[in-house]
Every structure is written in C-alpha cells, then in structure tokens.
Amino acid sequence: MKLFPSLQLHMPQIDLQEIMEHLRHNEERRTYPLWQEDDCLCFIARGREYRSEFHLNPSHEMQYSLKGDLHLHYRTPEGVEKVAVVPEGHCLYQPPMVPHSPRFPPDAFQLVVERKRRPGEVDRFHWFCPSCDNLLHEERFIVSDYGTDPVSRAYDNFWGSLDFRTCKKCGTIMPDR
C-alpha cells in the first residue's frame, strides 16, 4: 500500500563542491540556484565583497558558511548598523524584512535557503550615505525567479545613476564601484 499515491518524489543529490568550483571559475555569475519550489528556494553564492546595499526580503532566511567566513552587516530596528560574523561551518537564521548585507571574500561560499517569493511580494535594496548614513536610494523588485539575479539588476540601476548615489542631505557622492 502506498501512503502517498499521488506524490512524485524528486529528491536530487547535489555536489556542492562541484558547484563551488564552477562558480570559482565563472566571472559573470556569483550565484547558482539549486532549486526553486513553491515554498523553498536554495542557492549557493560566491564572494560578495563588493556589496554595499542592504537587502530586505519578505522571507525567513538561513545562511550557512560552506567555505570562509560571512560578515553579515545588518540594521537594527533603530537603524544602527551592526555586523554578525558567521564562521565557516556555522549558520545564521534571519527573520523577514531585516535589512542585511552579506559580505564575504571572493573565495568564500554561502548556502542560502529561503522561501520563494509569493506573487506580488517585493524585495527592496537600500543604499546609505557613507558620510551621514542618510538613505540614498531604494530599488524594488518582484522576484519571481531567483535565477534572474535581482541583486545585479539592482546594482546596475544604482551605480548607473549619479543622482541615486548623491546624498540629498549632505551632498556626498558614493564613489563608483
């Protein structure tokens, strides 16, 4: 007797070392989606040393340091920037809508598990003035497919605009990447 006769099991085994090696030699992509199901998506990310924005997403998130240490910059509800260090072999759980900026060297890798976005949910990306900490710019995306690399698209929009990079409060221009 089958317990779940209509359930088709799909349980792929994934060679994480092989994927990390692939990403190490691919200069165009820093992420590799492992799966995207209705309630769960998982990907591997390589080095995010360049990140300066804070990402807000509507999902719980788990980040596991496969190789190297993660320095997760985040902002408290009061707007104060802090850093959580996640050593290799450790993981960090993050609740939804916490402004966060994962930063780790180019030879480091993170395994990220979160809920796939529901229709209409919006991811936001915030940049802050390096001089006075004023909000410089917000990018918004509806992320229906994580394979489209929303972080890179947000970055292209931000760095492509001198107006977005100029602080309206103190006049500082965030240096180009």
mmCIF file of C-alpha atoms in Angstrom:
data_model
loop_
_atom_site.group_PDB
_atom_site.id
_atom_site.type_symbol
_atom_site.label_atom_id
_atom_site.label_comp_id
_atom_site.label_asym_id
_atom_site.label_seq_id
_atom_site.Cartn_x
_atom_site.Cartn_y
_atom_site.Cartn_z
ATOM 1 C CA MET A 1 0.000 0.000 0.000
ATOM 2 C CA LYS A 2 1.349 3.415 -0.986
ATOM 3 C CA LEU A 3 0.996 6.101 1.660
ATOM 4 C CA PHE A 4 1.023 8.980 -0.834
ATOM 5 C CA PRO A 5 -0.066 7.555 -4.202
ATOM 6 C CA SER A 6 -0.182 10.923 -6.000
ATOM 7 C CA LEU A 7 3.161 12.172 -4.667
ATOM 8 C CA GLN A 8 6.012 12.098 -7.163
ATOM 9 C CA LEU A 9 9.284 12.183 -5.259
ATOM 10 C CA HIS A 10 12.025 14.349 -6.670
ATOM 11 C CA MET A 11 15.000 14.288 -4.326
ATOM 12 C CA PRO A 12 18.110 15.433 -6.199
ATOM 13 C CA GLN A 13 21.560 14.968 -4.750
ATOM 14 C CA ILE A 14 23.754 17.983 -5.336
ATOM 15 C CA ASP A 15 27.541 18.063 -5.356
ATOM 16 C CA LEU A 16 28.222 21.353 -3.549
ATOM 17 C CA GLN A 17 31.975 21.129 -4.168
ATOM 18 C CA GLU A 18 31.383 20.850 -7.918
ATOM 19 C CA ILE A 19 29.100 23.893 -7.899
ATOM 20 C CA MET A 20 31.574 25.937 -5.839
ATOM 21 C CA GLU A 21 34.309 25.037 -8.332
ATOM 22 C CA HIS A 22 32.038 26.078 -11.224
ATOM 23 C CA LEU A 23 31.323 29.447 -9.569
ATOM 24 C CA ARG A 24 35.004 29.962 -8.746
ATOM 25 C CA HIS A 25 35.787 29.934 -12.495
ATOM 26 C CA ASN A 26 32.721 31.897 -13.664
ATOM 27 C CA GLU A 27 33.279 35.668 -13.546
ATOM 28 C CA GLU A 28 29.799 36.506 -14.858
ATOM 29 C CA ARG A 29 27.706 34.739 -12.215
ATOM 30 C CA ARG A 30 28.139 34.785 -8.449
ATOM 31 C CA THR A 31 25.045 32.697 -7.643
ATOM 32 C CA TYR A 32 23.868 29.243 -8.618
ATOM 33 C CA PRO A 33 20.216 28.313 -7.902
ATOM 34 C CA LEU A 34 19.954 24.720 -6.652
ATOM 35 C CA TRP A 35 16.162 24.598 -6.619
ATOM 36 C CA GLN A 36 13.113 26.849 -6.621
ATOM 37 C CA GLU A 37 9.951 25.253 -5.286
ATOM 38 C CA ASP A 38 6.754 26.983 -4.155
ATOM 39 C CA ASP A 39 7.804 27.205 -0.513
ATOM 40 C CA CYS A 40 11.573 26.941 -0.721
ATOM 41 C CA LEU A 41 14.456 28.169 -2.794
ATOM 42 C CA CYS A 42 18.102 27.374 -2.288
ATOM 43 C CA PHE A 43 21.239 28.730 -3.917
ATOM 44 C CA ILE A 44 24.986 28.947 -3.491
ATOM 45 C CA ALA A 45 26.601 32.385 -3.551
ATOM 46 C CA ARG A 46 30.281 33.125 -4.135
ATOM 47 C CA GLY A 47 32.067 36.130 -2.629
ATOM 48 C CA ARG A 48 30.050 39.268 -2.036
ATOM 49 C CA GLU A 49 32.926 41.549 -1.046
ATOM 50 C CA TYR A 50 31.525 44.302 -3.298
ATOM 51 C CA ARG A 51 28.134 44.607 -1.606
ATOM 52 C CA SER A 52 27.223 47.922 -0.075
ATOM 53 C CA GLU A 53 23.435 47.802 -0.097
ATOM 54 C CA PHE A 54 21.050 46.347 2.468
ATOM 55 C CA HIS A 55 18.547 43.815 1.156
ATOM 56 C CA LEU A 56 15.083 43.481 2.686
ATOM 57 C CA ASN A 57 13.123 40.409 1.699
ATOM 58 C CA PRO A 58 9.766 39.055 2.879
ATOM 59 C CA SER A 59 11.097 35.584 3.743
ATOM 60 C CA HIS A 60 12.891 33.913 6.605
ATOM 61 C CA GLU A 61 16.457 33.148 5.551
ATOM 62 C CA MET A 62 19.158 30.704 6.600
ATOM 63 C CA GLN A 63 22.761 31.269 5.561
ATOM 64 C CA TYR A 64 25.345 28.528 6.015
ATOM 65 C CA SER A 65 29.053 29.301 5.583
ATOM 66 C CA LEU A 66 30.273 26.483 3.336
ATOM 67 C CA LYS A 67 33.751 27.960 2.902
ATOM 68 C CA GLY A 68 35.160 31.077 4.542
ATOM 69 C CA ASP A 69 33.538 33.477 6.980
ATOM 70 C CA LEU A 70 30.467 35.623 6.387
ATOM 71 C CA HIS A 71 30.298 39.157 7.749
ATOM 72 C CA LEU A 72 26.582 39.887 7.730
ATOM 73 C CA HIS A 73 26.047 43.634 8.073
ATOM 74 C CA TYR A 74 22.508 44.363 9.247
ATOM 75 C CA ARG A 75 20.486 47.273 10.552
ATOM 76 C CA THR A 76 18.602 47.183 13.838
ATOM 77 C CA PRO A 77 15.002 48.457 14.095
ATOM 78 C CA GLU A 78 16.562 51.731 15.313
ATOM 79 C CA GLY A 79 18.638 51.943 12.099
ATOM 80 C CA VAL A 80 22.012 51.151 13.699
ATOM 81 C CA GLU A 81 24.398 49.117 11.520
ATOM 82 C CA LYS A 82 25.876 46.025 13.190
ATOM 83 C CA VAL A 83 27.886 43.024 11.969
ATOM 84 C CA ALA A 84 27.298 39.339 12.738
ATOM 85 C CA VAL A 85 30.307 37.133 11.951
ATOM 86 C CA VAL A 86 29.351 33.633 10.797
ATOM 87 C CA PRO A 87 32.451 31.382 10.718
ATOM 88 C CA GLU A 88 32.917 28.577 8.207
ATOM 89 C CA GLY A 89 30.746 25.600 9.163
ATOM 90 C CA HIS A 90 28.206 27.737 11.059
ATOM 91 C CA CYS A 91 24.796 29.027 10.018
ATOM 92 C CA LEU A 92 22.693 32.067 10.778
ATOM 93 C CA TYR A 93 18.907 32.386 10.831
ATOM 94 C CA GLN A 94 17.413 35.721 9.851
ATOM 95 C CA PRO A 95 13.759 36.786 10.165
ATOM 96 C CA PRO A 96 11.919 38.523 7.300
ATOM 97 C CA MET A 97 12.478 42.210 6.453
ATOM 98 C CA VAL A 98 15.770 42.604 8.334
ATOM 99 C CA PRO A 99 17.935 44.972 6.265
ATOM 100 C CA HIS A 100 21.048 42.874 5.634
ATOM 101 C CA SER A 101 24.188 42.995 3.527
ATOM 102 C CA PRO A 102 26.110 39.706 3.292
ATOM 103 C CA ARG A 103 29.802 40.361 2.697
ATOM 104 C CA PHE A 104 32.406 37.652 2.225
ATOM 105 C CA PRO A 105 35.607 37.304 0.169
ATOM 106 C CA PRO A 106 35.681 36.059 -3.449
ATOM 107 C CA ASP A 107 36.938 32.613 -2.397
ATOM 108 C CA ALA A 108 34.163 32.129 0.197
ATOM 109 C CA PHE A 109 30.786 30.442 -0.391
ATOM 110 C CA GLN A 110 27.387 30.600 1.292
ATOM 111 C CA LEU A 111 24.467 28.187 1.051
ATOM 112 C CA VAL A 112 21.256 30.229 1.323
ATOM 113 C CA VAL A 113 17.803 28.762 1.958
ATOM 114 C CA GLU A 114 14.692 30.921 1.997
ATOM 115 C CA ARG A 115 11.062 30.884 0.910
ATOM 116 C CA LYS A 116 10.385 31.525 -2.736
ATOM 117 C CA ARG A 117 8.558 34.812 -3.180
ATOM 118 C CA ARG A 118 4.787 34.748 -3.359
ATOM 119 C CA PRO A 119 3.098 36.582 -6.247
ATOM 120 C CA GLY A 120 3.399 40.342 -5.775
ATOM 121 C CA GLU A 121 5.914 40.237 -2.908
ATOM 122 C CA VAL A 122 8.569 42.918 -3.218
ATOM 123 C CA ASP A 123 12.280 42.728 -2.438
ATOM 124 C CA ARG A 124 13.916 46.042 -1.569
ATOM 125 C CA PHE A 125 17.532 47.181 -1.756
ATOM 126 C CA HIS A 126 18.719 50.212 0.263
ATOM 127 C CA TRP A 127 21.930 52.213 -0.051
ATOM 128 C CA PHE A 128 23.034 54.608 2.692
ATOM 129 C CA CYS A 129 25.343 57.632 2.553
ATOM 130 C CA PRO A 130 28.869 56.685 3.663
ATOM 131 C CA SER A 131 29.232 60.113 5.349
ATOM 132 C CA CYS A 132 25.953 60.789 7.189
ATOM 133 C CA ASP A 133 24.099 57.426 6.936
ATOM 134 C CA ASN A 134 21.090 59.021 5.200
ATOM 135 C CA LEU A 135 19.117 56.719 2.876
ATOM 136 C CA LEU A 136 20.475 57.379 -0.633
ATOM 137 C CA HIS A 137 18.250 55.176 -2.764
ATOM 138 C CA GLU A 138 15.818 52.262 -2.780
ATOM 139 C CA GLU A 139 15.425 49.733 -5.591
ATOM 140 C CA ARG A 140 12.339 47.450 -5.625
ATOM 141 C CA PHE A 141 11.912 44.183 -7.483
ATOM 142 C CA ILE A 142 9.299 41.483 -7.705
ATOM 143 C CA VAL A 143 11.478 38.389 -7.742
ATOM 144 C CA SER A 144 9.611 35.544 -9.412
ATOM 145 C CA ASP A 145 12.792 33.715 -10.480
ATOM 146 C CA TYR A 146 15.953 33.986 -8.422
ATOM 147 C CA GLY A 147 17.932 32.876 -11.469
ATOM 148 C CA THR A 148 17.443 36.389 -12.904
ATOM 149 C CA ASP A 149 19.939 37.671 -10.297
ATOM 150 C CA PRO A 150 17.959 40.589 -8.798
ATOM 151 C CA VAL A 151 20.983 41.843 -6.818
ATOM 152 C CA SER A 152 22.960 42.507 -10.014
ATOM 153 C CA ARG A 153 19.996 44.284 -11.612
ATOM 154 C CA ALA A 154 19.554 46.496 -8.524
ATOM 155 C CA TYR A 155 23.271 47.301 -8.574
ATOM 156 C CA ASP A 156 23.242 48.192 -12.266
ATOM 157 C CA ASN A 157 20.389 50.646 -11.661
ATOM 158 C CA PHE A 158 22.050 52.227 -8.619
ATOM 159 C CA TRP A 159 25.579 52.549 -10.000
ATOM 160 C CA GLY A 160 24.261 53.776 -13.332
ATOM 161 C CA SER A 161 22.795 56.921 -11.761
ATOM 162 C CA LEU A 162 24.827 59.759 -10.261
ATOM 163 C CA ASP A 163 21.571 61.110 -8.826
ATOM 164 C CA PHE A 164 20.919 57.859 -6.903
ATOM 165 C CA ARG A 165 24.475 57.940 -5.489
ATOM 166 C CA THR A 166 24.286 61.588 -4.353
ATOM 167 C CA CYS A 167 23.127 62.256 -0.793
ATOM 168 C CA LYS A 168 20.251 64.727 -0.624
ATOM 169 C CA LYS A 169 21.186 65.582 2.979
ATOM 170 C CA CYS A 170 24.969 66.252 2.903
ATOM 171 C CA GLY A 171 25.855 66.191 -0.829
ATOM 172 C CA THR A 172 28.331 63.259 -0.575
ATOM 173 C CA ILE A 173 28.586 61.186 -3.735
ATOM 174 C CA MET A 174 29.068 57.498 -3.085
ATOM 175 C CA PRO A 175 32.216 56.524 -5.013
ATOM 176 C CA ASP A 176 31.700 54.375 -8.093
ATOM 177 C CA ARG A 177 32.346 50.706 -7.620
#
